[in-house]
Amino acid sequence: MIAMVDCNSFYASCEQVFRPDLKGRPIAVLSNNDGCIIAKNAEAKALTHINYKEPLFKIKHILKANDVTTFSSNYTLYGDLSKRVMNVLREFSPDVEVYSIDESFLNLEGFTHLDLEDYGKQIKERVYRLTGIPVGVGIAPSKVLAKLANRMSKKIPRYNHVCVLQTEEDRIEALQWAEVKDIWGLGKKHQQRLQSIGVYNAYQFSKLPVTWVRKEMTVVGERLWRELNGKSCIAFETLPRKKKGIGTAKSFGKKLSDLSTIEEACAYYIAEVTEVLRAQRCATSCLQIFLTTNYHSAYDSQYADKVTINLPIPTNNTFTLIKEGKSALKKIYKEGYRYKKVGVNLLGIVPEDEIQGNLFMPCTSKSDALVKTVDSINNRYGKATISSGRSGTKVSKKQWELIKEERSPRFTTQWDELLEIGG
DNA sequence: TCTGGGGTCCTAGGACCC
DNA sequence: TCTGGGGTCCTAGGACCC
């Protein structure tokens, strides 16, 4: 059996942990640049006329009228609380697959001596007691069924956030309850396709001929079909995989026209992604830079382009990549536009110890040692304590940095932002 | 004025190799 | 009239996830 544990309204719950005064009141967490809503707690979800996709500036008055407290996103806080939740889950199984920032699979294979429902309740209660984060628990024989059980645990009140699908009757009942859109891995396109042939719930889907599913929905669909029929065929992955691509692209706080300012943001992003690259002990052979104007705007003239640089030797050296990035950016930059976003992608990632050298170029540069030193200083004293001059100063960053007007303190990771009581 | 960001996997088709 | 067989690598596009 497999347990799927998913935090309820995770980002909103994180904010609520440190704001008990907001208990029972609606709260919402905003995207980067405070652009739109990305998470709501139960009270805010109940206000169904407040839409996730609406830009914030269009719904500000509705939020105010409904007394919704909003927070800029605070990924430092969410990441740290996530780690804490996952650590609690490791008490319950030796095999934990962290699937995303707010959900994990627990391998319960061989736990036959347990009352699984009781075990699920223990998980839920222990996580809440040690972290303050409420979770739902779904337990079933395959990942897709466990995911479904998790959904039922939250949607059907009598389960009270713990649902176990153990018997064949449980499984059938769950499949009949689930609409096609409730199946993990079945997106909009396939939903429409299935509905057009009269398939509306998971049970009907599970009864389709497997040959049809394979032909119309590829091997991905067939896997879902088998999992729903109780055959586990999506592997358990306890070790985190190395990323195949690492990228970042954040909208600027305001629109930029000046090349040197865009260069600065670009250098900063390169420093960010190469740090991730080094942390997984890899190097990149391909750097991609893209630049775009604001496609929402009806007034600005639009332009977007990208350029891909294949490097002669794979590298994870920040300075080398910043230099490459700078000349790449020049190739696509055109004067006269108001740019909204610059993006960096590292592709063609190879393990650091498998770098293919080049007869005519030295393999290591002196600055590799410098990069290592910078990493160790930043690990100790915090992000970007030391950085390349090209990635800007505290003052110049204001030109392009993300807007976060309502960010809560990083309560659990910064000494000077600890929660104060009384005062 | 203002509209998020970061990923994965699969397939088909082209280009190429022996 | 009739035109082999077995591969790899790469890319773009589609679909999906959080």
Short mmCIF file of C-alpha atoms (C1' of nucleotides) in Angstrom, two decimals:
data_model
loop_
_atom_site.label_atom_id
_atom_site.label_comp_id
_atom_site.label_asym_id
_atom_site.label_seq_id
_atom_site.Cartn_x
_atom_site.Cartn_y
_atom_site.Cartn_z
CA MET A 1 0.00 0.00 0.00
CA ILE A 2 1.01 3.58 -0.67
CA ALA A 3 0.09 6.66 1.32
CA MET A 4 -0.17 10.06 -0.33
CA VAL A 5 0.09 12.96 2.09
CA ASP A 6 -0.79 16.42 0.81
CA CYS A 7 -0.79 19.65 2.79
CA ASN A 8 -4.05 21.59 2.76
CA SER A 9 -3.79 24.95 0.97
CA PHE A 10 -0.09 24.79 1.72
CA TYR A 11 1.10 28.36 1.17
CA ALA A 12 -1.92 29.79 2.92
CA SER A 13 -1.47 27.33 5.80
CA CYS A 14 2.18 28.38 6.19
CA GLU A 15 1.15 32.01 6.58
CA GLN A 16 -1.56 31.04 9.03
CA VAL A 17 0.85 29.16 11.31
CA PHE A 18 2.41 32.46 12.32
CA ARG A 19 -0.80 34.47 12.29
CA PRO A 20 -3.19 32.71 14.65
CA ASP A 21 -5.11 35.96 14.79
CA LEU A 22 -6.31 35.24 11.25
CA LYS A 23 -7.92 31.94 12.21
CA GLY A 24 -11.32 31.55 10.57
CA ARG A 25 -10.70 34.50 8.26
CA PRO A 26 -9.99 34.41 4.52
CA ILE A 27 -6.38 34.72 3.39
CA ALA A 28 -4.75 34.57 -0.04
CA VAL A 29 -1.14 34.23 -1.20
CA LEU A 30 0.02 36.13 -4.29
CA SER A 31 2.28 35.18 -7.18
CA ASN A 32 5.63 36.82 -7.90
CA ASN A 33 5.30 40.56 -8.40
CA ASP A 34 1.98 40.32 -6.56
CA GLY A 35 0.41 39.60 -9.93
CA CYS A 36 -2.45 37.27 -9.09
CA ILE A 37 -3.67 34.85 -6.43
CA ILE A 38 -1.97 31.44 -6.30
CA ALA A 39 -3.27 30.04 -3.00
CA LYS A 40 -6.31 30.50 -0.79
CA ASN A 41 -7.28 29.03 2.54
CA ALA A 42 -10.64 27.33 3.01
CA GLU A 43 -12.38 30.55 4.02
CA ALA A 44 -11.10 32.33 0.90
CA LYS A 45 -12.01 29.35 -1.29
CA ALA A 46 -15.57 29.72 -0.05
CA LEU A 47 -15.66 33.17 -1.69
CA THR A 48 -16.15 31.59 -5.08
CA HIS A 49 -16.36 34.85 -7.00
CA ILE A 50 -12.67 35.49 -6.31
CA ASN A 51 -10.78 33.99 -9.21
CA TYR A 52 -7.21 32.71 -9.25
CA LYS A 53 -6.41 33.97 -12.70
CA GLU A 54 -7.75 37.48 -12.40
CA PRO A 55 -4.96 40.04 -12.12
CA LEU A 56 -4.78 41.46 -8.64
CA PHE A 57 -5.35 45.06 -9.66
CA LYS A 58 -8.73 44.10 -11.09
CA ILE A 59 -10.01 42.40 -7.94
CA LYS A 60 -8.40 44.45 -5.20
CA HIS A 61 -11.69 46.06 -4.28
CA ILE A 62 -13.43 42.69 -3.96
CA LEU A 63 -10.69 41.42 -1.67
CA LYS A 64 -11.03 44.47 0.47
CA ALA A 65 -14.81 44.23 0.65
CA ASN A 66 -14.52 40.62 1.82
CA ASP A 67 -11.77 41.36 4.32
CA VAL A 68 -9.29 38.99 2.66
CA THR A 69 -5.75 39.31 3.99
CA THR A 70 -3.18 38.96 1.20
CA PHE A 71 0.47 37.92 1.38
CA SER A 72 3.24 38.20 -1.19
CA SER A 73 4.77 34.76 -1.70
CA ASN A 74 7.52 33.87 0.75
CA TYR A 75 9.23 30.80 -0.68
CA THR A 76 11.95 30.81 1.95
CA LEU A 77 9.29 30.21 4.58
CA TYR A 78 7.32 27.64 2.56
CA GLY A 79 10.46 25.72 1.64
CA ASP A 80 11.55 25.49 5.25
CA LEU A 81 8.15 24.41 6.56
CA SER A 82 7.98 21.86 3.75
CA LYS A 83 11.27 20.34 4.91
CA ARG A 84 9.89 20.08 8.43
CA VAL A 85 6.71 18.35 7.25
CA MET A 86 8.72 15.85 5.19
CA ASN A 87 10.94 15.08 8.15
CA VAL A 88 7.90 14.19 10.25
CA LEU A 89 6.65 11.91 7.47
CA ARG A 90 9.96 10.02 7.53
CA GLU A 91 9.01 8.80 11.01
CA PHE A 92 6.23 6.81 9.37
CA SER A 93 8.04 5.04 6.53
CA PRO A 94 11.64 4.40 5.51
CA ASP A 95 10.70 5.19 1.89
CA VAL A 96 9.41 8.69 1.35
CA GLU A 97 9.16 10.18 -2.11
CA VAL A 98 8.93 13.95 -1.91
CA TYR A 99 6.80 14.68 -4.95
CA SER A 100 6.44 18.44 -4.62
CA ILE A 101 6.79 21.20 -2.07
CA ASP A 102 3.57 20.10 -0.37
CA GLU A 103 3.09 16.41 -1.08
CA SER A 104 4.79 13.09 -0.55
CA PHE A 105 4.24 9.41 -1.17
CA LEU A 106 5.01 6.99 1.66
CA ASN A 107 5.72 3.37 0.85
CA LEU A 108 3.74 1.24 3.28
CA GLU A 109 4.65 -2.07 1.66
CA GLY A 110 4.71 -4.84 4.24
CA PHE A 111 2.94 -2.79 6.89
CA THR A 112 0.29 -5.51 7.01
CA HIS A 113 0.13 -5.65 10.79
CA LEU A 114 -1.24 -2.11 10.93
CA ASP A 115 -4.71 -0.70 10.96
CA LEU A 116 -4.09 1.67 8.05
CA GLU A 117 -6.89 4.01 8.91
CA ASP A 118 -5.52 4.46 12.36
CA TYR A 119 -2.02 4.93 10.91
CA GLY A 120 -3.31 7.62 8.57
CA LYS A 121 -4.87 9.47 11.49
CA GLN A 122 -1.60 9.29 13.40
CA ILE A 123 0.25 10.80 10.42
CA LYS A 124 -2.23 13.64 10.15
CA GLU A 125 -2.19 14.43 13.85
CA ARG A 126 1.58 14.20 14.27
CA VAL A 127 2.32 16.51 11.32
CA TYR A 128 -0.14 19.04 12.66
CA ARG A 129 1.21 18.87 16.19
CA LEU A 130 4.86 19.31 15.16
CA THR A 131 4.50 21.83 12.32
CA GLY A 132 1.05 23.42 12.53
CA ILE A 133 0.34 22.37 8.95
CA PRO A 134 -2.93 20.47 8.30
CA VAL A 135 -2.67 17.56 5.85
CA GLY A 136 -4.89 15.03 4.11
CA VAL A 137 -3.91 11.36 3.87
CA GLY A 138 -4.97 8.92 1.14
CA ILE A 139 -3.93 5.27 1.26
CA ALA A 140 -4.38 2.79 -1.62
CA PRO A 141 -2.59 0.09 -3.64
CA SER A 142 -1.21 2.40 -6.37
CA LYS A 143 -0.03 6.00 -6.63
CA VAL A 144 -2.93 7.12 -8.80
CA LEU A 145 -5.44 5.51 -6.43
CA ALA A 146 -3.64 6.97 -3.41
CA LYS A 147 -3.88 10.38 -5.01
CA LEU A 148 -7.58 9.83 -5.55
CA ALA A 149 -8.03 8.63 -1.96
CA ASN A 150 -6.30 11.81 -0.85
CA ARG A 151 -8.76 13.89 -2.84
CA MET A 152 -11.68 12.01 -1.31
CA SER A 153 -10.23 12.49 2.18
CA LYS A 154 -10.62 16.24 1.69
CA LYS A 155 -13.79 16.41 -0.40
CA ILE A 156 -15.98 13.93 1.47
CA PRO A 157 -16.57 15.21 5.01
CA ARG A 158 -17.06 11.82 6.69
CA TYR A 159 -13.44 10.87 5.95
CA ASN A 160 -12.17 13.86 7.87
CA HIS A 161 -8.92 14.01 5.89
CA VAL A 162 -8.00 10.32 6.07
CA CYS A 163 -9.25 7.90 3.41
CA VAL A 164 -8.12 4.29 2.86
CA LEU A 165 -9.03 2.28 -0.24
CA GLN A 166 -8.36 -1.25 0.81
CA THR A 167 -10.94 -3.61 -0.63
CA GLU A 168 -12.19 -4.13 -4.17
CA GLU A 169 -15.50 -2.51 -3.15
CA ASP A 170 -13.64 0.56 -1.87
CA ARG A 171 -11.87 0.86 -5.20
CA ILE A 172 -15.02 0.58 -7.31
CA GLU A 173 -16.82 3.07 -5.12
CA ALA A 174 -13.95 5.53 -5.44
CA LEU A 175 -13.82 5.18 -9.23
CA GLN A 176 -17.54 5.79 -9.48
CA TRP A 177 -17.25 8.84 -7.29
CA ALA A 178 -14.37 10.38 -9.25
CA GLU A 179 -15.07 12.46 -12.32
CA VAL A 180 -12.59 12.21 -15.15
CA LYS A 181 -11.12 15.57 -14.13
CA ASP A 182 -10.32 14.20 -10.68
CA ILE A 183 -7.85 11.69 -12.08
CA TRP A 184 -4.24 12.68 -11.54
CA GLY A 185 -2.50 12.88 -14.92
CA LEU A 186 -5.61 13.38 -17.00
CA GLY A 187 -5.66 16.95 -18.20
CA LYS A 188 -8.13 19.12 -20.05
CA LYS A 189 -7.44 17.74 -23.52
CA HIS A 190 -8.02 14.14 -22.59
CA GLN A 191 -11.04 15.05 -20.49
CA GLN A 192 -12.71 16.58 -23.51
CA ARG A 193 -11.76 13.62 -25.65
CA LEU A 194 -13.15 11.16 -23.13
CA GLN A 195 -16.35 13.10 -22.58
CA SER A 196 -16.95 13.17 -26.30
CA ILE A 197 -17.16 9.37 -26.26
CA GLY A 198 -19.38 9.31 -23.19
CA VAL A 199 -16.80 8.64 -20.51
CA TYR A 200 -17.50 10.85 -17.50
CA ASN A 201 -16.13 9.09 -14.48
CA ALA A 202 -13.06 7.10 -13.51
CA TYR A 203 -15.00 3.85 -13.42
CA GLN A 204 -16.05 4.20 -17.05
CA PHE A 205 -12.48 5.05 -17.98
CA SER A 206 -11.17 1.96 -16.19
CA LYS A 207 -13.54 -0.18 -18.28
CA LEU A 208 -12.35 1.11 -21.66
CA PRO A 209 -10.40 -1.39 -23.77
CA VAL A 210 -6.72 -0.98 -22.99
CA THR A 211 -5.86 -0.98 -26.70
CA TRP A 212 -7.98 2.11 -27.24
CA VAL A 213 -6.38 3.88 -24.28
CA ARG A 214 -2.91 3.03 -25.56
CA LYS A 215 -3.66 4.20 -29.05
CA GLU A 216 -5.38 7.46 -28.11
CA MET A 217 -3.51 8.41 -24.96
CA THR A 218 -0.09 6.81 -25.41
CA VAL A 219 1.72 4.82 -22.79
CA VAL A 220 1.04 7.58 -20.25
CA GLY A 221 -2.69 6.91 -20.47
CA GLU A 222 -2.20 3.17 -20.29
CA ARG A 223 -0.24 3.55 -17.07
CA LEU A 224 -3.08 5.58 -15.53
CA TRP A 225 -5.57 2.96 -16.66
CA ARG A 226 -3.58 0.16 -15.04
CA GLU A 227 -3.03 2.08 -11.84
CA LEU A 228 -6.76 2.78 -11.53
CA ASN A 229 -7.40 -0.90 -12.03
CA GLY A 230 -5.30 -1.56 -8.97
CA LYS A 231 -2.01 -2.49 -10.63
CA SER A 232 0.80 -0.32 -9.37
CA CYS A 233 3.06 0.57 -12.29
CA ILE A 234 4.44 4.01 -11.53
CA ALA A 235 7.70 3.40 -9.72
CA PHE A 236 8.53 4.68 -6.28
CA GLU A 237 11.44 7.13 -6.38
CA THR A 238 13.06 7.69 -3.04
CA LEU A 239 16.14 9.52 -4.31
CA PRO A 240 15.60 12.95 -5.82
CA ARG A 241 16.44 12.95 -9.50
CA LYS A 242 18.95 15.29 -11.02
CA LYS A 243 17.33 18.00 -13.05
CA LYS A 244 17.57 17.79 -16.82
CA GLY A 245 17.13 21.48 -17.32
CA ILE A 246 17.42 24.37 -14.90
CA GLY A 247 15.85 27.66 -15.71
CA THR A 248 14.56 30.88 -14.31
CA ALA A 249 12.56 33.70 -15.82
CA LYS A 250 10.96 36.26 -13.62
CA SER A 251 9.05 39.32 -14.66
CA PHE A 252 10.73 42.57 -13.77
CA GLY A 253 9.18 44.75 -11.13
CA LYS A 254 8.78 47.34 -13.87
CA LYS A 255 9.36 47.39 -17.60
CA LEU A 256 12.92 47.94 -18.81
CA SER A 257 14.35 49.34 -22.01
CA ASP A 258 17.97 49.78 -21.08
CA LEU A 259 20.33 46.96 -22.06
CA SER A 260 22.70 47.33 -19.14
CA THR A 261 19.90 46.92 -16.58
CA ILE A 262 18.59 43.83 -18.34
CA GLU A 263 22.14 42.47 -18.42
CA GLU A 264 22.30 42.86 -14.70
CA ALA A 265 19.11 40.88 -14.10
CA CYS A 266 20.32 38.27 -16.56
CA ALA A 267 23.65 37.92 -14.72
CA TYR A 268 21.81 37.58 -11.44
CA TYR A 269 19.61 34.78 -12.79
CA ILE A 270 22.64 33.01 -14.25
CA ALA A 271 24.26 33.10 -10.81
CA GLU A 272 21.08 31.60 -9.32
CA VAL A 273 20.77 28.70 -11.75
CA THR A 274 24.46 27.84 -11.77
CA GLU A 275 24.31 27.56 -8.01
CA VAL A 276 21.59 24.92 -8.38
CA LEU A 277 23.71 23.28 -11.06
CA ARG A 278 26.74 23.01 -8.80
CA ALA A 279 24.63 21.80 -5.89
CA GLN A 280 23.68 18.74 -7.94
CA ARG A 281 27.31 18.33 -9.04
CA CYS A 282 26.65 18.94 -12.71
CA ALA A 283 27.80 21.17 -15.54
CA THR A 284 25.97 22.55 -18.56
CA SER A 285 26.86 22.42 -22.22
CA CYS A 286 24.14 24.72 -23.43
CA LEU A 287 22.96 28.13 -22.30
CA GLN A 288 19.74 29.65 -23.55
CA ILE A 289 18.72 33.27 -23.02
CA PHE A 290 15.36 34.72 -23.90
CA LEU A 291 13.89 38.17 -23.75
CA THR A 292 10.28 39.25 -24.04
CA THR A 293 8.01 42.26 -23.83
CA ASN A 294 4.71 42.21 -21.93
CA TYR A 295 2.35 40.16 -24.10
CA HIS A 296 -0.66 41.33 -22.10
CA SER A 297 -0.15 44.91 -23.07
CA ALA A 298 -2.22 46.31 -25.90
CA TYR A 299 -0.19 49.54 -26.08
CA ASP A 300 3.40 48.33 -26.23
CA SER A 301 4.83 46.94 -29.43
CA GLN A 302 5.66 43.30 -28.96
CA TYR A 303 8.91 41.45 -29.42
CA ALA A 304 10.36 38.20 -28.13
CA ASP A 305 13.37 36.18 -29.13
CA LYS A 306 15.75 33.60 -27.76
CA VAL A 307 19.26 32.51 -28.46
CA THR A 308 20.98 29.24 -27.62
CA ILE A 309 24.72 28.97 -27.06
CA ASN A 310 26.45 25.62 -27.28
CA LEU A 311 29.52 25.75 -25.11
CA PRO A 312 32.78 24.18 -26.30
CA ILE A 313 33.26 22.56 -22.90
CA PRO A 314 30.52 21.99 -20.32
CA THR A 315 30.95 24.28 -17.34
CA ASN A 316 29.34 25.26 -14.05
CA ASN A 317 31.44 28.36 -13.57
CA THR A 318 29.27 31.38 -12.83
CA PHE A 319 31.71 33.88 -14.31
CA THR A 320 32.15 31.98 -17.56
CA LEU A 321 28.40 31.69 -17.98
CA ILE A 322 27.72 35.31 -17.13
CA LYS A 323 30.16 36.31 -19.86
CA GLU A 324 28.52 34.01 -22.39
CA GLY A 325 25.12 35.26 -21.29
CA LYS A 326 26.09 38.84 -21.82
CA SER A 327 27.13 38.34 -25.42
CA ALA A 328 24.08 36.13 -26.07
CA LEU A 329 21.75 38.80 -24.75
CA LYS A 330 23.31 41.38 -27.06
CA LYS A 331 22.33 39.25 -30.04
CA ILE A 332 18.63 39.40 -29.28
CA TYR A 333 18.30 42.79 -27.63
CA LYS A 334 16.69 45.43 -29.82
CA GLU A 335 16.36 49.04 -28.89
CA GLY A 336 13.01 50.71 -28.56
CA TYR A 337 11.01 48.06 -26.71
CA ARG A 338 9.82 47.94 -23.13
CA TYR A 339 10.88 44.54 -21.86
CA LYS A 340 9.06 42.59 -19.18
CA LYS A 341 11.13 39.50 -18.68
CA VAL A 342 14.53 37.98 -19.30
CA GLY A 343 15.01 34.25 -18.91
CA VAL A 344 17.88 31.85 -18.53
CA ASN A 345 17.85 28.12 -19.25
CA LEU A 346 20.62 25.63 -18.74
CA LEU A 347 20.18 22.62 -21.00
CA GLY A 348 22.41 19.71 -21.91
CA ILE A 349 23.28 19.03 -18.30
CA VAL A 350 26.04 16.49 -17.62
CA PRO A 351 27.57 15.19 -14.40
CA GLU A 352 30.53 17.27 -13.29
CA ASP A 353 32.88 14.29 -13.38
CA GLU A 354 31.96 13.29 -16.92
CA ILE A 355 32.88 16.53 -18.69
CA GLN A 356 34.19 15.91 -22.17
CA GLY A 357 37.34 17.97 -22.53
CA ASN A 358 38.69 19.70 -25.58
CA LEU A 359 42.18 19.16 -26.95
CA PHE A 360 42.77 22.82 -27.53
CA MET A 361 41.37 24.32 -24.36
CA PRO A 362 42.30 23.92 -20.74
CA CYS A 363 39.72 22.02 -18.73
CA THR A 364 39.74 23.99 -15.53
CA SER A 365 40.10 27.67 -15.06
CA LYS A 366 41.54 29.50 -12.10
CA SER A 367 38.18 30.96 -11.30
CA ASP A 368 36.73 27.53 -10.45
CA ALA A 369 38.42 27.83 -7.08
CA LEU A 370 36.96 31.29 -6.70
CA VAL A 371 33.45 29.98 -7.41
CA LYS A 372 33.87 27.31 -4.74
CA THR A 373 34.93 29.89 -2.21
CA VAL A 374 31.99 32.13 -3.07
CA ASP A 375 29.64 29.15 -2.63
CA SER A 376 30.98 28.30 0.77
CA ILE A 377 30.73 31.90 1.96
CA ASN A 378 27.17 32.18 0.69
CA ASN A 379 26.21 28.88 2.27
CA ARG A 380 27.39 30.14 5.57
CA TYR A 381 26.29 33.77 5.52
CA GLY A 382 23.22 33.61 3.28
CA LYS A 383 22.24 33.99 -0.34
CA ALA A 384 24.26 36.44 -2.46
CA THR A 385 26.45 37.64 0.41
CA ILE A 386 29.13 37.71 -2.27
CA SER A 387 28.23 37.91 -5.93
CA SER A 388 29.55 38.98 -9.29
CA GLY A 389 29.62 42.73 -9.79
CA ARG A 390 27.73 42.20 -13.01
CA SER A 391 24.65 41.04 -11.15
CA GLY A 392 24.08 44.42 -9.60
CA THR A 393 24.17 46.23 -6.29
CA LYS A 394 21.50 46.58 -3.67
CA VAL A 395 20.58 49.95 -5.15
CA SER A 396 20.70 49.05 -8.83
CA LYS A 397 18.63 45.89 -8.25
CA LYS A 398 15.68 48.06 -7.37
CA GLN A 399 15.33 48.68 -11.10
CA TRP A 400 14.27 45.14 -11.84
CA GLU A 401 13.63 43.21 -8.63
CA LEU A 402 10.32 41.50 -7.96
CA ILE A 403 7.65 43.46 -6.21
CA LYS A 404 6.70 41.92 -2.88
CA GLU A 405 4.69 44.47 -1.01
CA GLU A 406 3.17 42.22 1.61
CA ARG A 407 5.77 39.59 2.35
CA SER A 408 5.62 38.05 5.81
CA PRO A 409 8.86 37.64 7.77
CA ARG A 410 11.03 34.58 7.10
CA PHE A 411 10.22 33.42 10.62
CA THR A 412 12.11 30.15 10.61
CA THR A 413 15.29 30.93 8.67
CA GLN A 414 16.43 34.47 9.59
CA TRP A 415 17.50 35.41 13.09
CA ASP A 416 16.37 38.98 12.68
CA GLU A 417 12.92 37.96 11.48
CA LEU A 418 11.93 35.69 14.36
CA LEU A 419 8.39 35.84 15.62
CA GLU A 420 8.06 38.23 18.53
CA ILE A 421 5.53 37.55 21.25
CA GLY A 422 4.23 40.20 23.58
CA GLY A 423 6.64 43.00 22.73
"C1'" DT B 1 0.33 51.45 -14.31
"C1'" DC B 2 -0.60 46.46 -12.91
"C1'" DT B 3 -1.67 39.85 -15.64
"C1'" DG B 4 3.44 33.76 -12.00
"C1'" DG B 5 7.16 30.38 -12.33
"C1'" DG B 6 9.45 25.82 -12.77
"C1'" DG B 7 9.37 21.40 -14.18
"C1'" DT B 8 8.60 16.27 -16.63
"C1'" DC B 9 7.51 12.84 -20.18
"C1'" DC B 10 6.12 11.17 -24.81
"C1'" DT B 11 5.79 11.09 -29.88
"C1'" DA B 12 6.60 12.08 -34.66
"C1'" DG B 13 9.52 13.37 -38.09
"C1'" DG B 14 13.91 14.71 -40.04
"C1'" DA B 15 18.66 13.74 -40.62
"C1'" DC B 16 22.03 10.83 -40.29
"C1'" DC B 17 24.85 6.24 -39.73
"C1'" DC B 18 26.26 1.28 -41.12
"C1'" DT C 1 6.36 -3.64 -62.24
"C1'" DC C 2 9.81 -4.50 -58.74
"C1'" DT C 3 14.01 -0.20 -54.69
"C1'" DG C 4 16.63 -3.46 -47.48
"C1'" DG C 5 16.98 -3.47 -42.71
"C1'" DG C 6 18.35 -1.78 -38.35
"C1'" DG C 7 19.71 1.77 -35.81
"C1'" DT C 8 20.74 6.72 -33.17
"C1'" DC C 9 20.23 11.54 -32.17
"C1'" DC C 10 17.85 15.79 -32.16
"C1'" DT C 11 13.97 18.95 -32.10
"C1'" DA C 12 9.38 20.75 -31.87
"C1'" DG C 13 5.07 20.31 -30.17
"C1'" DG C 14 1.68 18.41 -27.11
"C1'" DA C 15 0.13 17.18 -22.65
"C1'" DC C 16 0.56 17.19 -18.04
"C1'" DC C 17 2.07 18.35 -13.01
"C1'" DC C 18 2.88 21.47 -8.78
#
